[in-house]
Coordinates of C-alpha atoms and ligand atoms in Angstrom, one line a residue:
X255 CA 93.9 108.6 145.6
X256 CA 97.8 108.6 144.4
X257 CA 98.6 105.1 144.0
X258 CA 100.8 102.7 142.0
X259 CA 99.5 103.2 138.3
X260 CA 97.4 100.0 137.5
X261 CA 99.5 96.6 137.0
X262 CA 100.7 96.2 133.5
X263 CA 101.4 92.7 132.4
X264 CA 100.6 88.8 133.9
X265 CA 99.7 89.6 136.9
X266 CA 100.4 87.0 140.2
X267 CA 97.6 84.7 141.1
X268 CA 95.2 86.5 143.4
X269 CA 95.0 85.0 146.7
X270 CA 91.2 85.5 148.4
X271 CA 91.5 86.1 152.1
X272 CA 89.8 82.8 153.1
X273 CA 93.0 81.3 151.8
X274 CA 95.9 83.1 152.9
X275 CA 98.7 81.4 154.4
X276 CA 101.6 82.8 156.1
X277 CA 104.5 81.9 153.9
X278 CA 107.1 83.9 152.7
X279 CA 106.2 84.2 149.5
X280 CA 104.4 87.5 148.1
X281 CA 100.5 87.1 147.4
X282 CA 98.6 89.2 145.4
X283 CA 94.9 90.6 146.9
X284 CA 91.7 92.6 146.3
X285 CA 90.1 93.3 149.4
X286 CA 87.7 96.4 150.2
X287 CA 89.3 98.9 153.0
X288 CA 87.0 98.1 156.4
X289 CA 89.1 100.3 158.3
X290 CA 91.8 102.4 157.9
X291 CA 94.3 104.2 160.4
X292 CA 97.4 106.5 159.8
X293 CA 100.3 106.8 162.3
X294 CA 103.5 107.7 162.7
X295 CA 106.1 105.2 164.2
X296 CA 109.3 107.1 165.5
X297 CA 112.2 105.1 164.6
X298 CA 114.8 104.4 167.9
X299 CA 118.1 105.1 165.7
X300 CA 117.5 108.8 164.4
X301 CA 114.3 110.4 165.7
X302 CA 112.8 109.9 162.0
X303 CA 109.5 109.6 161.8
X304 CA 107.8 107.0 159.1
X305 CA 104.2 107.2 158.4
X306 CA 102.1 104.0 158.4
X307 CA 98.3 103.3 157.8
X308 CA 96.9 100.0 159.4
X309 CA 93.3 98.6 159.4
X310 CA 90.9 95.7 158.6
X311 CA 90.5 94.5 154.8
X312 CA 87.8 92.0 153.5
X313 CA 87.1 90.3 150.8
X314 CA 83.9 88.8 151.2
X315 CA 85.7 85.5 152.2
X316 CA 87.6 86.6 155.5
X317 CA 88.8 90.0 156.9
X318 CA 92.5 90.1 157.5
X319 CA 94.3 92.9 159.4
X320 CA 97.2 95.2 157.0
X321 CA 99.6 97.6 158.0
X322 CA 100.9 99.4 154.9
X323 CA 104.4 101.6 155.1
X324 CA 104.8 105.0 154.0
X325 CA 101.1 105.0 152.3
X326 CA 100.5 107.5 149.8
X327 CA 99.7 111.1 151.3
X328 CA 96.1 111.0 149.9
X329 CA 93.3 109.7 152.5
X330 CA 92.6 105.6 152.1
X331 CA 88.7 106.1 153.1
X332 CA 86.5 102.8 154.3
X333 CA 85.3 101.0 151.3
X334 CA 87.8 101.6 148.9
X335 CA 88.8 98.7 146.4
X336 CA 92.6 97.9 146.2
X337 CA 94.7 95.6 144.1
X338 CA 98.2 95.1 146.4
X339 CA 100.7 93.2 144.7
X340 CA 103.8 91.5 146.1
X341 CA 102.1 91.6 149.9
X342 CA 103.6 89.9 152.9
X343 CA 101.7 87.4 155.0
X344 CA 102.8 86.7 158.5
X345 CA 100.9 85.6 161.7
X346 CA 100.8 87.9 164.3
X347 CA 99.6 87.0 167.7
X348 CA 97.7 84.0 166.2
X349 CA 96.1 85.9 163.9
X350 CA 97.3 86.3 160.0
X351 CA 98.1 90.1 158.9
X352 CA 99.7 91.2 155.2
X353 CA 102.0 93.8 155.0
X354 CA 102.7 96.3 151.8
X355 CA 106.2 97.4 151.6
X356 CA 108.6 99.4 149.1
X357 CA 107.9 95.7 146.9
X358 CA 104.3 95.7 147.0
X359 CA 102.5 97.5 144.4
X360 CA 98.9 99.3 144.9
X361 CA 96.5 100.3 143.0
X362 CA 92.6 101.0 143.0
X363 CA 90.2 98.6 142.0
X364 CA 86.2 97.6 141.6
X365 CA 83.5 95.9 142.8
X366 CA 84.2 93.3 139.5
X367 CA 87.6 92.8 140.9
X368 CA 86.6 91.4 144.0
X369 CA 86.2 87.2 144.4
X370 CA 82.1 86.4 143.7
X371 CA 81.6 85.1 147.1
X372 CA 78.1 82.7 147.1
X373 CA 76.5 83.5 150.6
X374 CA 76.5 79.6 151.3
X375 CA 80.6 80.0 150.9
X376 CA 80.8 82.1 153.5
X377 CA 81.1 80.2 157.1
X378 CA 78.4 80.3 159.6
X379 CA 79.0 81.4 162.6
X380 CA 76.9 81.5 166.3
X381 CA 76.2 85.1 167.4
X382 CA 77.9 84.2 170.4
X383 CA 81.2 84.6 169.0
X384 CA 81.2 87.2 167.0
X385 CA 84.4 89.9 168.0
X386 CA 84.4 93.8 167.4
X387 CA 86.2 94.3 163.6
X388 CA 85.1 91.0 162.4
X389 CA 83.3 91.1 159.0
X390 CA 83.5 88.0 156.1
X391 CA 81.1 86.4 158.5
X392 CA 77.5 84.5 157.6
X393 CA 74.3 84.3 160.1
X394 CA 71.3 82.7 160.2
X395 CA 69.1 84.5 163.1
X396 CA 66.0 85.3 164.5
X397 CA 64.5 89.2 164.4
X398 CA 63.8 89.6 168.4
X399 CA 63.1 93.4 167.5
X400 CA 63.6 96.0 165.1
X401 CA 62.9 99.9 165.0
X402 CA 63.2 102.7 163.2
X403 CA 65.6 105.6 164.3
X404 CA 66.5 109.1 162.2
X405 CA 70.3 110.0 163.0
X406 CA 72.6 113.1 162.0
X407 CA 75.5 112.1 159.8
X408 CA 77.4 115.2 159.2
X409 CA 74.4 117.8 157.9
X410 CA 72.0 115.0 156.6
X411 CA 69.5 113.0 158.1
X412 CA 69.5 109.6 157.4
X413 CA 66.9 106.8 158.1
X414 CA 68.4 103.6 159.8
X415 CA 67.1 100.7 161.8
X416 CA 68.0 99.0 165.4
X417 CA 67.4 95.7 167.1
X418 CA 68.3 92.6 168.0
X419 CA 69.0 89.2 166.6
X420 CA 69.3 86.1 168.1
X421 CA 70.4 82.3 167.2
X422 CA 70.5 79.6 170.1
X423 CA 74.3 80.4 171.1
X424 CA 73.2 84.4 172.3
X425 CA 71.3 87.9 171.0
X426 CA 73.3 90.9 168.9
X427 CA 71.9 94.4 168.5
X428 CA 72.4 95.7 165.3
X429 CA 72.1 98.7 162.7
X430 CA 70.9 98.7 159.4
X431 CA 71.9 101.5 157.5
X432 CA 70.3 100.3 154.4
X433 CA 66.4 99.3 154.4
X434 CA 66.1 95.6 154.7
X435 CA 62.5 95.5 155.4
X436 CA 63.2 93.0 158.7
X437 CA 60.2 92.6 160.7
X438 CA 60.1 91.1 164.2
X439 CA 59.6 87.2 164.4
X440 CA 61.1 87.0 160.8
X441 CA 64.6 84.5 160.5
X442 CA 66.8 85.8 158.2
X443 CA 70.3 85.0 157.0
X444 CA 72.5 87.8 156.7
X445 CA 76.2 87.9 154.8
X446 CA 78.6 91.2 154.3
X447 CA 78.0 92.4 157.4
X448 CA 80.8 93.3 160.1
X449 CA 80.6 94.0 163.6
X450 CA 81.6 97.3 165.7
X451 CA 82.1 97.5 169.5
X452 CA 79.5 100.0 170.5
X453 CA 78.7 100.6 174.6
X454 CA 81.9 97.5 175.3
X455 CA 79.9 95.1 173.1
X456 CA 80.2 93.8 169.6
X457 CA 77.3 95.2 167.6
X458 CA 76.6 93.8 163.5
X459 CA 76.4 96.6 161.1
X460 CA 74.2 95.9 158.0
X461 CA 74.5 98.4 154.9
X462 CA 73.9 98.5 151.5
X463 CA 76.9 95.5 150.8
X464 CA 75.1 93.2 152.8
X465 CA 72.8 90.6 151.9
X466 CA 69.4 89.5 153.8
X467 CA 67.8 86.4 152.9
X468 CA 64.4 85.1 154.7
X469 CA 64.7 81.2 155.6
X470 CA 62.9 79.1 157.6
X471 CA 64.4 79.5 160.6
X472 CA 64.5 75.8 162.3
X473 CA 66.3 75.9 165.4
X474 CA 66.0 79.5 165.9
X475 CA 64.4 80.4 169.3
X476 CA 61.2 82.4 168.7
X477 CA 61.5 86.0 168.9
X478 CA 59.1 85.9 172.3
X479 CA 61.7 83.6 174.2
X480 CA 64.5 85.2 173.5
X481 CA 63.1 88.4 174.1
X482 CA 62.1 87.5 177.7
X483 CA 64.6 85.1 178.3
X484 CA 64.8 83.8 181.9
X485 CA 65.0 86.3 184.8
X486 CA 68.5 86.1 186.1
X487 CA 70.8 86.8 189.2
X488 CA 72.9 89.5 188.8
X489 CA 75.9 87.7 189.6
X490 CA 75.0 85.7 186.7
X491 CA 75.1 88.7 184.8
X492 CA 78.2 89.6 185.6
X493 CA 79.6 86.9 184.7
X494 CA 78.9 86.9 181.7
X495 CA 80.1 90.4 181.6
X496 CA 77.0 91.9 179.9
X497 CA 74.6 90.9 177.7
X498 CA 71.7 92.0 175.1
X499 CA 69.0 91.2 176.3
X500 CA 69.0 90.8 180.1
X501 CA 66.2 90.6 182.7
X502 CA 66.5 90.9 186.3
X503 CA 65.2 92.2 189.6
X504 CA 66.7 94.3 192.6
X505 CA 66.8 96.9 194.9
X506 CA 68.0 100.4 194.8
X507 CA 70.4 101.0 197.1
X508 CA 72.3 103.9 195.8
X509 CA 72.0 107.1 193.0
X510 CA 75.5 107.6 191.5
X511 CA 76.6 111.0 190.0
X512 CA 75.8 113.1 188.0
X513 CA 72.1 112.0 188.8
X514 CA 68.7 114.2 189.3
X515 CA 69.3 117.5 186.9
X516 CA 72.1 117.5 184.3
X517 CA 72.9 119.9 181.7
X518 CA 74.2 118.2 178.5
X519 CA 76.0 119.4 175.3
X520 CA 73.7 120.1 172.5
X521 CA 76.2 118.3 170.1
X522 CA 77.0 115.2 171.7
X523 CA 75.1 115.0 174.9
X524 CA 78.0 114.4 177.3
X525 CA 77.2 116.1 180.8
X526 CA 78.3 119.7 180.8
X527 CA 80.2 121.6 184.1
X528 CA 79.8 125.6 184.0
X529 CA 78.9 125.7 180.3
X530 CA 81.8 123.5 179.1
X531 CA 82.2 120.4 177.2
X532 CA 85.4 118.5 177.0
X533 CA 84.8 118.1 173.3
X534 CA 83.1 120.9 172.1
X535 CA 84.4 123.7 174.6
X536 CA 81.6 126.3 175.4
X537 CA 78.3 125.6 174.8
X538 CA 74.7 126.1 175.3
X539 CA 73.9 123.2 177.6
X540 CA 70.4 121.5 177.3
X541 CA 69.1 120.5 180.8
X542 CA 68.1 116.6 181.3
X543 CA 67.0 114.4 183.7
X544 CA 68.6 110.9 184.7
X545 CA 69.5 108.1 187.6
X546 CA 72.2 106.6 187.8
X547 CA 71.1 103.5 189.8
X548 CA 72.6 100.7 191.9
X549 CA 70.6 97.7 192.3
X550 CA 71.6 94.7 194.7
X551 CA 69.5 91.7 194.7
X552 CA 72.0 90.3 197.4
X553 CA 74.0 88.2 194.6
X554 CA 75.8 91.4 193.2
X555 CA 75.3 94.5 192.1
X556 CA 75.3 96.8 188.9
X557 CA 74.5 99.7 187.5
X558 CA 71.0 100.9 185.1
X559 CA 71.8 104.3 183.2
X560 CA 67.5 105.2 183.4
X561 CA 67.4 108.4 181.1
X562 CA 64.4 110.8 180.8
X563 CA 61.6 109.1 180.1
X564 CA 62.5 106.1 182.9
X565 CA 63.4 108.6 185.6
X566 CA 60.5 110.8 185.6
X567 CA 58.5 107.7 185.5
X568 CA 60.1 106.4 188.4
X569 CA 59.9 110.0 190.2
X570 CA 56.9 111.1 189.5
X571 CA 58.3 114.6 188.0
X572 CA 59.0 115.8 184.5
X573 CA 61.7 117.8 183.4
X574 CA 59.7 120.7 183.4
X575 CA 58.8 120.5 186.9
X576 CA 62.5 119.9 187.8
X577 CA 63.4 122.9 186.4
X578 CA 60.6 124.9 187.9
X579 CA 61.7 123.8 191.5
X580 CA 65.2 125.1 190.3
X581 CA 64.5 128.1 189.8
X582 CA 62.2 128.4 193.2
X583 CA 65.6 127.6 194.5
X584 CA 68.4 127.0 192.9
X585 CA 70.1 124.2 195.0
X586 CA 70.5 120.7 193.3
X587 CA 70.9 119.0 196.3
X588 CA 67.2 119.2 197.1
X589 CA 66.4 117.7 193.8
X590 CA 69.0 114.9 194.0
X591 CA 67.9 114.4 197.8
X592 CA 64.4 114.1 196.7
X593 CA 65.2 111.4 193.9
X594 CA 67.4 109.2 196.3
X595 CA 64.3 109.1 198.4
X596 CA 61.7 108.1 196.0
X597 CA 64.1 105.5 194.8
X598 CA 65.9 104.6 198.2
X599 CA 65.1 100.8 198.9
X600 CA 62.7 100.3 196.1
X601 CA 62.6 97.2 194.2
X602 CA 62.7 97.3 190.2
X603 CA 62.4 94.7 187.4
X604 CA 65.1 96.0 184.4
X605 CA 65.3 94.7 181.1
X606 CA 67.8 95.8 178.5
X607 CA 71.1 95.9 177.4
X608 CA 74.3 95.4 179.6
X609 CA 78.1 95.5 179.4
X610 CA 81.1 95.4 181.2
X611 CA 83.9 97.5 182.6
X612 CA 86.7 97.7 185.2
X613 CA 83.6 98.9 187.3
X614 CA 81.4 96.3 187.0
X615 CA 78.4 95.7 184.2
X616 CA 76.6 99.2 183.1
X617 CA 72.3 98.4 182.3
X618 CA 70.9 100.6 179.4
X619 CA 67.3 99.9 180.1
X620 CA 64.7 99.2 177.8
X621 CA 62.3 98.3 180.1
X622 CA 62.2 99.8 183.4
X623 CA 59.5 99.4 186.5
X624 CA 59.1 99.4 190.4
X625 CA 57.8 96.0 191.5
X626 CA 54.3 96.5 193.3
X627 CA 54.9 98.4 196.0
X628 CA 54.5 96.0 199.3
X629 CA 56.2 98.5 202.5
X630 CA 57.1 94.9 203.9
X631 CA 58.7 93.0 201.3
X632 CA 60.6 96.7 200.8
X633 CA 61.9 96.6 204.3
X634 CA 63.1 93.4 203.8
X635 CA 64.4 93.5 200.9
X636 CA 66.6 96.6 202.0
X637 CA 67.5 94.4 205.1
X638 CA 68.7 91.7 202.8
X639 CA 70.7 93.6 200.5
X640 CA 72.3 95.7 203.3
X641 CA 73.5 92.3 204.7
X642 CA 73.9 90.3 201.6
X643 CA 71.6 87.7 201.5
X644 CA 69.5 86.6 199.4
X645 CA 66.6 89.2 198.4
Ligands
LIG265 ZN1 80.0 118.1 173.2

């Protein structure tokens, strides 16, 4: 990194996050980079171009947004240490922001440099409002469900773990990147983590800064009711645009495309055309199965994203058999004709994870299953959704 050399002299009274004020007055900070951008704003006068790198900082006490002018050429990566000296603070659309300018002074800086932040300094906060880019947060929640999952990052393979917390304001997935040895049922108070939008919702990433204490846990809901919390109408669902741990019934009435047989990009998995991803140009596509679904239960509607496993558990056919057919004949419309009717009109119980768009909520089941079949109650429950009552 080719920064400022370090400060010589007294240095100015280091401001933590927590209490920045906007004032027009230059602070001095330490904060750790959360996330960094680099653009280039065009200036109206000349054409010139100026470059600029913006992002989150935190210090453990607060995250603030920076923007920092004509940065050094040299990559600012996530988790860097800096010392900025003569920073602006202003408030920006309610929120506070610090700006480094030809004044300010930067220059790297370490773990020791940063404010000792006890976790009980940090303020609590409900899962319910936590925002994408937040970090400098504290939570005290209930383990509804963890799980192991091996990822690719680049050309290793690293070991991380998913689930879902939950306090009495509302559930949060999250990722652990570091080993925290959670277990379902266990309450745990977590500080130094920060949350990500992933799939339109905010998501809490844990990793090796963060801390995990167990605690008691009074007040928590038990990992059992929040896991099945009350079946709901999907108008209720949406809205609440979304959610993490939904439960509801319906009917199929519709298969949205691409669904039956899909060819996907070995790299990232996005549905292929003729051998072509938009990201990754020609590939070898990998052929899947999935169903797009609709489901009405007559107070809305939404749609579940069922992958493999759920759709040839609701068909009754395998991939392998899929592609057999295919090659009998070689016409997806049979195959996608032949999933609408299996599905058509059949009533489902979905659990899983929801959020919303300027299409309405999206379902990523975890939990997926026809209703018992009764050929009554299915004609009437098509009958009700087709006219919009209740199911
Ligand atoms: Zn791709």
């Amino acid at each position: 990194m080719s920064l400022s050399p370090p400060v010589e002299g007294t240095p100015p009274v280091e401001v933590r996050l927590r209490d920045l004020r906007a004032n027009d007055v230059p602070v001095s900070i330490v904060a750790r980079v959360v996330t960094a951008e680099r653009r280039e704003i065009v200036r109206k006068s000349d054409g010139g171009r100026r470059p600029v790198l913006s992002g989150l900082l935190s210090d453990g006490t607060a995250s603030v947004r920076f923007t920092w002018w004509d940065p050094p050429s040299d990559p600012i990566e996530r988790g860097e240490i800096l010392r900025a000296v003569n920073v602006q603070v202003r408030e920006y659309q309610g929120r506070l922001e610090v700006s480094f300018n030809w004044k300010s002074r930067v220059a790297p800086a370490g773990d020791a440099d940063l404010p000792v932040v006890r976790p009980e300094d940090i303020p609590l906060r409900p899962l319910a409002e936590i925002r994408d880019g937040e970090d400098g947060f504290r939570i005290v929640a209930r383990v509804v469900r963890v799980a192991p999952k091996t990822v690719s990052v680049g050309e290793d393979r690293r070991l991380l773990h998913e689930g879902v917390v939950a306090d009495a304001s509302g559930a949060l997935a999250f990722t652990a990147w570091s080993d925290f040895g959670l277990k379902t049922g266990e309450a745990i108070d977590v500080s130094g983590g920060y949350a990500r939008a992933f799939r339109g919702r905010p998501q809490l990433v844990l990793d090796e800064r963060s801390a995990v204490r167990r605690v008691p846990g009074d007040g928590l809901p038990s990992a059992e009711s929040a896991a099945r919390g009350a079946v709901r109408s999907i108008a209720d669902v949406e809205a609440s645009r979304g959610g993490e741990l939904l439960e509801f019934q319906g009917v199929i009435v519709g298969l949205l495309p691409p669904s039956g047989l899909v060819n996907r990009c070995p790299e990232c998995r996005r549905a292929v055309r003729q051998g072509l991803c938009r990201v990754h140009g020609t590939v070898q596509p990998e052929p899947d199965i999935r169903a797009r679904l609709v489901v009405d239960d007559g107070t809305g509607t939404l749609t579940v994203q069922a992958g493999r496993p759920e759709t040839e558990r609701l068909w009754g056919r395998t991939l392998e058999q899929c592609l057999a057919t295919m090659r009998a004949n070689p016409d997806p419309t049979v195959l996608e004709e032949e999933l609408f009717e299996t599905l058509f009109g059949r009533r489902v119980r979905v659990r899983g994870r929801g959020s919303a768009d300027d299409f309405g909520v999206t379902v990523y089941p975890d939990f997926l299953e026809f209703e018992p079949a009764d050929p009554r109650a299915r004609a009437r429950d098509v009958l009700a959704s087709l006219e919009g009552g209740a199911p």
